[in-house]
PDB file of C-alpha atoms and ligand atoms in Angstrom:
ATOM      1  CA  MET A   1      58.368  10.364-120.789  1.00 55.00           C
ATOM      2  CA  THR A   2      58.146   6.779-119.529  1.00 67.00           C
ATOM      3  CA  SER A   3      60.558   4.244-120.993  1.00 81.00           C
ATOM      4  CA  LEU A   4      59.149   1.153-122.658  1.00 95.00           C
ATOM      5  CA  ALA A   5      60.602  -2.345-122.373  1.00 97.00           C
ATOM      6  CA  PRO A   6      61.600  -3.884-125.707  1.00 97.00           C
ATOM      7  CA  ILE A   7      59.089  -6.206-127.435  1.00 96.00           C
ATOM      8  CA  ALA A   8      61.308  -9.253-126.845  1.00 97.00           C
ATOM      9  CA  GLU A   9      61.663  -8.805-123.088  1.00 98.00           C
ATOM     10  CA  PRO A  10      58.630 -10.660-121.637  1.00 98.00           C
ATOM     11  CA  PHE A  11      58.969 -13.430-124.233  1.00 98.00           C
ATOM     12  CA  GLN A  12      62.610 -13.951-123.220  1.00 98.00           C
ATOM     13  CA  ARG A  13      61.596 -13.991-119.609  1.00 98.00           C
ATOM     14  CA  PHE A  14      58.815 -16.476-120.363  1.00 98.00           C
ATOM     15  CA  GLY A  15      61.235 -18.658-122.363  1.00 98.00           C
ATOM     16  CA  GLU A  16      63.697 -18.769-119.465  1.00 98.00           C
ATOM     17  CA  LEU A  17      60.967 -19.825-117.040  1.00 98.00           C
ATOM     18  CA  LEU A  18      59.664 -22.496-119.435  1.00 98.00           C
ATOM     19  CA  SER A  19      63.208 -23.886-119.731  1.00 98.00           C
ATOM     20  CA  GLU A  20      63.476 -23.954-115.940  1.00 98.00           C
ATOM     21  CA  ALA A  21      60.086 -25.698-115.757  1.00 98.00           C
ATOM     22  CA  ARG A  22      61.179 -28.325-118.309  1.00 98.00           C
ATOM     23  CA  ALA A  23      64.408 -28.891-116.360  1.00 98.00           C
ATOM     24  CA  VAL A  24      62.438 -29.812-113.215  1.00 98.00           C
ATOM     25  CA  GLY A  25      61.713 -33.224-114.759  1.00 97.00           C
ATOM     26  CA  PRO A  26      58.566 -35.286-115.366  1.00 97.00           C
ATOM     27  CA  GLU A  27      58.262 -36.674-111.846  1.00 97.00           C
ATOM     28  CA  ARG A  28      57.760 -33.304-110.214  1.00 97.00           C
ATOM     29  CA  LEU A  29      56.389 -31.403-113.220  1.00 98.00           C
ATOM     30  CA  PRO A  30      54.865 -33.801-115.759  1.00 97.00           C
ATOM     31  CA  GLU A  31      53.376 -31.209-118.140  1.00 98.00           C
ATOM     32  CA  PRO A  32      55.510 -28.030-118.098  1.00 98.00           C
ATOM     33  CA  THR A  33      53.738 -26.684-121.207  1.00 98.00           C
ATOM     34  CA  ALA A  34      50.228 -27.096-119.757  1.00 98.00           C
ATOM     35  CA  PHE A  35      48.210 -23.959-119.161  1.00 98.00           C
ATOM     36  CA  ALA A  36      44.648 -23.030-118.280  1.00 99.00           C
ATOM     37  CA  LEU A  37      42.938 -21.408-121.246  1.00 99.00           C
ATOM     38  CA  GLY A  38      40.024 -19.090-120.566  1.00 98.00           C
ATOM     39  CA  THR A  39      37.501 -18.242-123.276  1.00 98.00           C
ATOM     40  CA  VAL A  40      34.212 -16.417-123.218  1.00 98.00           C
ATOM     41  CA  GLY A  41      30.819 -17.303-124.702  1.00 97.00           C
ATOM     42  CA  GLY A  42      28.312 -14.984-126.337  1.00 96.00           C
ATOM     43  CA  ASP A  43      26.424 -14.657-123.033  1.00 97.00           C
ATOM     44  CA  GLY A  44      29.607 -13.491-121.248  1.00 97.00           C
ATOM     45  CA  GLN A  45      30.061 -16.862-119.520  1.00 98.00           C
ATOM     46  CA  PRO A  46      33.789 -17.659-119.175  1.00 98.00           C
ATOM     47  CA  SER A  47      34.999 -21.257-119.441  1.00 98.00           C
ATOM     48  CA  VAL A  48      38.411 -22.693-118.738  1.00 98.00           C
ATOM     49  CA  ARG A  49      40.307 -25.889-119.580  1.00 98.00           C
ATOM     50  CA  ILE A  50      43.899 -27.142-119.806  1.00 98.00           C
ATOM     51  CA  VAL A  51      45.713 -27.230-123.166  1.00 98.00           C
ATOM     52  CA  LEU A  52      49.372 -27.577-124.151  1.00 98.00           C
ATOM     53  CA  LEU A  53      51.589 -24.805-125.463  1.00 98.00           C
ATOM     54  CA  LYS A  54      53.201 -25.905-128.736  1.00 98.00           C
ATOM     55  CA  ALA A  55      55.105 -22.783-129.797  1.00 98.00           C
ATOM     56  CA  VAL A  56      55.962 -19.346-128.492  1.00 98.00           C
ATOM     57  CA  ASP A  57      57.838 -16.425-129.984  1.00 97.00           C
ATOM     58  CA  GLU A  58      57.381 -12.663-130.204  1.00 97.00           C
ATOM     59  CA  ARG A  59      54.208 -13.184-132.276  1.00 97.00           C
ATOM     60  CA  GLY A  60      52.480 -15.005-129.424  1.00 98.00           C
ATOM     61  CA  PHE A  61      51.544 -18.343-127.838  1.00 98.00           C
ATOM     62  CA  VAL A  62      50.319 -21.256-129.992  1.00 98.00           C
ATOM     63  CA  PHE A  63      48.144 -24.243-129.077  1.00 98.00           C
ATOM     64  CA  TYR A  64      46.192 -26.718-131.210  1.00 98.00           C
ATOM     65  CA  THR A  65      42.630 -27.909-130.996  1.00 98.00           C
ATOM     66  CA  ASN A  66      39.407 -28.776-132.772  1.00 97.00           C
ATOM     67  CA  PHE A  67      37.917 -25.545-134.111  1.00 98.00           C
ATOM     68  CA  GLU A  68      34.408 -26.978-133.666  1.00 96.00           C
ATOM     69  CA  SER A  69      34.973 -27.633-129.951  1.00 97.00           C
ATOM     70  CA  ARG A  70      33.495 -25.300-127.380  1.00 98.00           C
ATOM     71  CA  LYS A  71      36.760 -23.359-127.042  1.00 98.00           C
ATOM     72  CA  GLY A  72      37.220 -23.300-130.827  1.00 98.00           C
ATOM     73  CA  ARG A  73      33.775 -21.878-131.494  1.00 98.00           C
ATOM     74  CA  GLU A  74      34.084 -19.400-128.641  1.00 98.00           C
ATOM     75  CA  LEU A  75      37.454 -18.086-129.812  1.00 98.00           C
ATOM     76  CA  LEU A  76      36.312 -17.773-133.428  1.00 98.00           C
ATOM     77  CA  ALA A  77      33.330 -15.686-132.279  1.00 98.00           C
ATOM     78  CA  HIS A  78      35.052 -13.840-129.403  1.00 98.00           C
ATOM     79  CA  PRO A  79      38.860 -13.844-129.751  1.00 98.00           C
ATOM     80  CA  GLN A  80      39.525 -12.494-126.256  1.00 98.00           C
ATOM     81  CA  ALA A  81      41.526 -15.201-124.485  1.00 98.00           C
ATOM     82  CA  ALA A  82      43.291 -15.627-121.154  1.00 98.00           C
ATOM     83  CA  MET A  83      46.044 -18.066-120.249  1.00 98.00           C
ATOM     84  CA  CYS A  84      47.522 -19.100-116.921  1.00 98.00           C
ATOM     85  CA  PHE A  85      50.636 -21.212-116.359  1.00 98.00           C
ATOM     86  CA  HIS A  86      51.386 -22.501-112.871  1.00 98.00           C
ATOM     87  CA  TRP A  87      54.768 -24.111-112.279  1.00 98.00           C
ATOM     88  CA  GLN A  88      54.372 -25.167-108.683  1.00 97.00           C
ATOM     89  CA  PRO A  89      57.968 -26.427-108.142  1.00 97.00           C
ATOM     90  CA  LEU A  90      59.249 -23.009-109.313  1.00 98.00           C
ATOM     91  CA  GLU A  91      56.641 -21.151-107.235  1.00 97.00           C
ATOM     92  CA  ARG A  92      55.828 -19.195-110.358  1.00 98.00           C
ATOM     93  CA  GLN A  93      52.682 -18.196-112.214  1.00 98.00           C
ATOM     94  CA  VAL A  94      52.422 -16.465-115.591  1.00 98.00           C
ATOM     95  CA  ARG A  95      49.158 -14.894-116.750  1.00 98.00           C
ATOM     96  CA  VAL A  96      48.549 -13.771-120.311  1.00 99.00           C
ATOM     97  CA  GLU A  97      45.671 -11.887-121.916  1.00 98.00           C
ATOM     98  CA  GLY A  98      45.336 -11.388-125.641  1.00 98.00           C
ATOM     99  CA  ARG A  99      43.492 -12.053-128.867  1.00 98.00           C
ATOM    100  CA  ALA A 100      43.423 -15.448-130.547  1.00 98.00           C
ATOM    101  CA  THR A 101      43.931 -15.736-134.290  1.00 98.00           C
ATOM    102  CA  PRO A 102      44.118 -18.974-136.295  1.00 98.00           C
ATOM    103  CA  VAL A 103      47.651 -19.941-137.350  1.00 98.00           C
ATOM    104  CA  ALA A 104      48.509 -20.243-141.058  1.00 98.00           C
ATOM    105  CA  ALA A 105      47.473 -23.517-142.728  1.00 98.00           C
ATOM    106  CA  GLU A 106      51.124 -24.423-143.452  1.00 98.00           C
ATOM    107  CA  GLU A 107      52.056 -23.983-139.780  1.00 98.00           C
ATOM    108  CA  ALA A 108      49.183 -26.242-138.675  1.00 98.00           C
ATOM    109  CA  ASP A 109      50.029 -28.808-141.394  1.00 98.00           C
ATOM    110  CA  ALA A 110      53.640 -28.979-140.229  1.00 98.00           C
ATOM    111  CA  TYR A 111      52.646 -29.497-136.597  1.00 98.00           C
ATOM    112  CA  PHE A 112      49.933 -32.052-137.464  1.00 98.00           C
ATOM    113  CA  ALA A 113      52.446 -34.030-139.542  1.00 98.00           C
ATOM    114  CA  SER A 114      54.755 -34.257-136.504  1.00 98.00           C
ATOM    115  CA  ARG A 115      52.077 -35.918-134.346  1.00 97.00           C
ATOM    116  CA  ALA A 116      51.818 -39.654-133.692  1.00 97.00           C
ATOM    117  CA  ARG A 117      49.508 -41.459-136.122  1.00 97.00           C
ATOM    118  CA  GLY A 118      47.135 -42.395-133.293  1.00 96.00           C
ATOM    119  CA  SER A 119      46.682 -38.715-132.392  1.00 97.00           C
ATOM    120  CA  GLN A 120      46.178 -37.841-136.061  1.00 98.00           C
ATOM    121  CA  LEU A 121      43.411 -40.460-136.352  1.00 97.00           C
ATOM    122  CA  GLY A 122      41.928 -39.249-133.069  1.00 96.00           C
ATOM    123  CA  ALA A 123      41.659 -35.729-134.467  1.00 96.00           C
ATOM    124  CA  TRP A 124      39.491 -37.115-137.291  1.00 97.00           C
ATOM    125  CA  ALA A 125      37.502 -39.432-135.033  1.00 94.00           C
ATOM    126  CA  SER A 126      36.527 -36.991-132.291  1.00 93.00           C
ATOM    127  CA  PHE A 127      33.685 -34.486-132.575  1.00 91.00           C
ATOM    128  CA  GLN A 128      35.327 -32.678-129.657  1.00 91.00           C
ATOM    129  CA  SER A 129      32.855 -31.255-127.104  1.00 90.00           C
ATOM    130  CA  GLN A 130      29.796 -32.726-128.824  1.00 91.00           C
ATOM    131  CA  VAL A 131      27.442 -35.215-127.163  1.00 93.00           C
ATOM    132  CA  MET A 132      28.338 -38.865-127.824  1.00 92.00           C
ATOM    133  CA  ASP A 133      25.257 -40.969-128.543  1.00 91.00           C
ATOM    134  CA  SER A 134      26.776 -44.109-127.029  1.00 91.00           C
ATOM    135  CA  PRO A 135      30.011 -44.794-125.089  1.00 87.00           C
ATOM    136  CA  ASP A 136      31.505 -47.003-127.833  1.00 94.00           C
ATOM    137  CA  MET A 137      31.013 -44.448-130.619  1.00 93.00           C
ATOM    138  CA  LEU A 138      34.558 -43.100-130.241  1.00 93.00           C
ATOM    139  CA  ASP A 139      36.114 -46.569-130.764  1.00 94.00           C
ATOM    140  CA  VAL A 140      33.818 -47.164-133.724  1.00 94.00           C
ATOM    141  CA  ARG A 141      34.908 -43.879-135.282  1.00 94.00           C
ATOM    142  CA  VAL A 142      38.620 -44.489-134.625  1.00 95.00           C
ATOM    143  CA  ARG A 143      38.361 -47.883-136.402  1.00 96.00           C
ATOM    144  CA  GLU A 144      36.482 -46.187-139.246  1.00 96.00           C
ATOM    145  CA  MET A 145      39.318 -43.655-139.651  1.00 95.00           C
ATOM    146  CA  GLU A 146      41.967 -46.409-139.483  1.00 96.00           C
ATOM    147  CA  ARG A 147      40.255 -48.040-142.464  1.00 97.00           C
ATOM    148  CA  ARG A 148      39.791 -44.735-144.282  1.00 96.00           C
ATOM    149  CA  PHE A 149      43.472 -43.773-144.134  1.00 97.00           C
ATOM    150  CA  GLU A 150      44.969 -47.291-144.216  1.00 96.00           C
ATOM    151  CA  GLY A 151      48.268 -47.481-146.061  1.00 96.00           C
ATOM    152  CA  GLY A 152      48.668 -43.728-146.487  1.00 96.00           C
ATOM    153  CA  PRO A 153      49.425 -40.557-144.551  1.00 96.00           C
ATOM    154  CA  VAL A 154      46.726 -38.929-142.418  1.00 97.00           C
ATOM    155  CA  PRO A 155      46.055 -35.378-143.642  1.00 97.00           C
ATOM    156  CA  ARG A 156      45.144 -32.602-141.215  1.00 98.00           C
ATOM    157  CA  PRO A 157      41.368 -32.440-140.725  1.00 97.00           C
ATOM    158  CA  PRO A 158      39.888 -29.133-141.932  1.00 97.00           C
ATOM    159  CA  HIS A 159      38.380 -28.507-138.476  1.00 97.00           C
ATOM    160  CA  TRP A 160      41.679 -29.020-136.612  1.00 98.00           C
ATOM    161  CA  SER A 161      44.259 -26.257-136.350  1.00 98.00           C
ATOM    162  CA  GLY A 162      46.043 -23.895-134.035  1.00 98.00           C
ATOM    163  CA  PHE A 163      45.344 -20.560-132.427  1.00 98.00           C
ATOM    164  CA  ARG A 164      48.020 -17.990-131.718  1.00 98.00           C
ATOM    165  CA  ILE A 165      47.232 -15.828-128.716  1.00 98.00           C
ATOM    166  CA  VAL A 166      48.737 -12.417-129.372  1.00 98.00           C
ATOM    167  CA  PRO A 167      49.276 -10.956-125.910  1.00 98.00           C
ATOM    168  CA  HIS A 168      48.572  -7.423-124.784  1.00 98.00           C
ATOM    169  CA  ARG A 169      49.223  -8.178-121.114  1.00 98.00           C
ATOM    170  CA  ILE A 170      51.662 -10.617-119.494  1.00 98.00           C
ATOM    171  CA  GLU A 171      52.080 -10.913-115.744  1.00 98.00           C
ATOM    172  CA  PHE A 172      54.897 -12.729-113.946  1.00 98.00           C
ATOM    173  CA  TRP A 173      54.159 -13.800-110.375  1.00 98.00           C
ATOM    174  CA  HIS A 174      56.778 -15.153-108.006  1.00 96.00           C
ATOM    175  CA  ASN A 175      56.052 -16.562-104.583  1.00 93.00           C
ATOM    176  CA  MET A 176      57.726 -14.665-101.751  1.00 91.00           C
ATOM    177  CA  PRO A 177      57.747 -15.172 -97.955  1.00 89.00           C
ATOM    178  CA  SER A 178      54.794 -13.844 -95.918  1.00 91.00           C
ATOM    179  CA  ARG A 179      52.706 -13.690 -99.117  1.00 89.00           C
ATOM    180  CA  LEU A 180      54.592 -10.582-100.169  1.00 88.00           C
ATOM    181  CA  HIS A 181      54.730 -12.012-103.671  1.00 89.00           C
ATOM    182  CA  GLU A 182      56.421 -10.255-106.539  1.00 94.00           C
ATOM    183  CA  ARG A 183      54.130  -9.274-109.440  1.00 97.00           C
ATOM    184  CA  ARG A 184      55.490  -7.673-112.591  1.00 97.00           C
ATOM    185  CA  VAL A 185      53.074  -6.857-115.418  1.00 98.00           C
ATOM    186  CA  TYR A 186      53.899  -5.976-119.029  1.00 98.00           C
ATOM    187  CA  ILE A 187      51.211  -3.956-120.828  1.00 98.00           C
ATOM    188  CA  ARG A 188      51.521  -3.609-124.587  1.00 98.00           C
ATOM    189  CA  GLU A 189      51.831  -0.100-125.986  1.00 97.00           C
ATOM    190  CA  ALA A 190      52.925   1.225-129.357  1.00 94.00           C
ATOM    191  CA  GLY A 191      56.615   0.363-129.703  1.00 92.00           C
ATOM    192  CA  GLY A 192      57.062  -1.703-126.553  1.00 96.00           C
ATOM    193  CA  TRP A 193      55.699  -2.685-123.135  1.00 98.00           C
ATOM    194  CA  ARG A 194      54.870  -0.534-120.140  1.00 97.00           C
ATOM    195  CA  VAL A 195      56.132  -2.419-117.091  1.00 97.00           C
ATOM    196  CA  GLU A 196      54.432  -2.086-113.722  1.00 97.00           C
ATOM    197  CA  ALA A 197      54.786  -3.669-110.315  1.00 96.00           C
ATOM    198  CA  LEU A 198      51.534  -4.695-108.601  1.00 96.00           C
ATOM    199  CA  TYR A 199      50.758  -5.227-104.950  1.00 96.00           C
ATOM    200  CA  PRO A 200      50.474  -8.951-104.277  1.00 96.00           C
TER     201      PRO A 200
HETATM  202  C1  FMN B 301      47.218 -32.004-119.536  1.00 56.08           C
HETATM  203  C2  FMN B 301      46.130 -31.756-120.558  1.00 56.08           C
HETATM  204  C3  FMN B 301      46.481 -31.321-121.825  1.00 56.08           C
HETATM  205  C4  FMN B 301      45.504 -31.070-122.788  1.00 56.08           C
HETATM  206  N1  FMN B 301      45.872 -30.545-124.005  1.00 56.08           N
HETATM  207  C5  FMN B 301      44.927 -30.231-124.909  1.00 56.08           C
HETATM  208  C6  FMN B 301      45.295 -29.561-126.118  1.00 56.08           C
HETATM  209  O1  FMN B 301      46.474 -29.216-126.363  1.00 56.08           O
HETATM  210  N2  FMN B 301      44.305 -29.284-127.019  1.00 56.08           N
HETATM  211  C7  FMN B 301      42.997 -29.618-126.768  1.00 56.08           C
HETATM  212  O2  FMN B 301      42.141 -29.360-127.627  1.00 56.08           O
HETATM  213  N3  FMN B 301      42.611 -30.209-125.607  1.00 56.08           N
HETATM  214  C8  FMN B 301      43.559 -30.512-124.680  1.00 56.08           C
HETATM  215  N4  FMN B 301      43.169 -31.092-123.478  1.00 56.08           N
HETATM  216  C9  FMN B 301      41.739 -31.368-123.245  1.00 56.08           C
HETATM  217  C10 FMN B 301      41.022 -30.063-122.817  1.00 56.08           C
HETATM  218  O3  FMN B 301      41.315 -29.779-121.460  1.00 56.08           O
HETATM  219  C11 FMN B 301      39.489 -30.142-122.997  1.00 56.08           C
HETATM  220  O4  FMN B 301      38.964 -31.219-122.252  1.00 56.08           O
HETATM  221  C12 FMN B 301      39.055 -30.329-124.441  1.00 56.08           C
HETATM  222  O5  FMN B 301      39.900 -29.603-125.327  1.00 56.08           O
HETATM  223  C13 FMN B 301      37.610 -29.880-124.645  1.00 56.08           C
HETATM  224  O6  FMN B 301      37.468 -28.537-124.229  1.00 56.08           O
HETATM  225  P1  FMN B 301      36.245 -27.601-124.706  1.00 56.08           P
HETATM  226  O7  FMN B 301      35.004 -28.458-124.676  1.00 56.08           O
HETATM  227  O8  FMN B 301      36.190 -26.487-123.720  1.00 56.08           O
HETATM  228  O9  FMN B 301      36.551 -27.134-126.099  1.00 56.08           O
HETATM  229  C14 FMN B 301      44.132 -31.323-122.488  1.00 56.08           C
HETATM  230  C15 FMN B 301      43.780 -31.756-121.204  1.00 56.08           C
HETATM  231  C16 FMN B 301      44.759 -31.960-120.255  1.00 56.08           C
HETATM  232  C17 FMN B 301      44.344 -32.380-118.866  1.00 56.08           C
END
């Protein structure tokens, strides 16, 4: 019988690395929470872009976006997602594969409420990923939203929320001399994680 690592283990390991990445400081690592997010379209075409990690715990990795954007539509139709963090000053990479599910409305409301007012208005103003008819349309729409919500709080737009990527595979990569890098992969199984070492 093979022994399984406890559910918490790769999340703890990830949390330690993220803390190390934050400690590097903004000059050498300006966006420690940034990761490449891979999604897939109906034709099998993958696409990738950078987003920011806003929460992580044993349930998974959370980021926020416009659900009508390309990534939003793709994840709603095909929840298979991939993530890749690269913390160059730490010589570390973390890769995650899993399924994306929308976060609860209350969770998204709480995060939206914590954002700067300008970002809240921007979430209303932007038809993210859609074609803009003229270059000044975004400014026009931002001013429109400023008027609309003047003097009151900005509620979360119905098309703006978070996805939680529930991982079934997490790989930790660490640079080593002569390209003999260390790779440790956690594969989700009932009751825990199978842990394997991979050739670099
Ligand atoms: C450092 C950085 C952080 C970003 N963070 C986010 C984010 O958290 N959410 C988001 O929707 N877009 C974020 N973006 C913009 C995305 O990369 C992307 O341009 C946008 O979401 C549209 O992607 P899509 O058309 O594939 O949906 C970020 C871009 C950069 C460079």
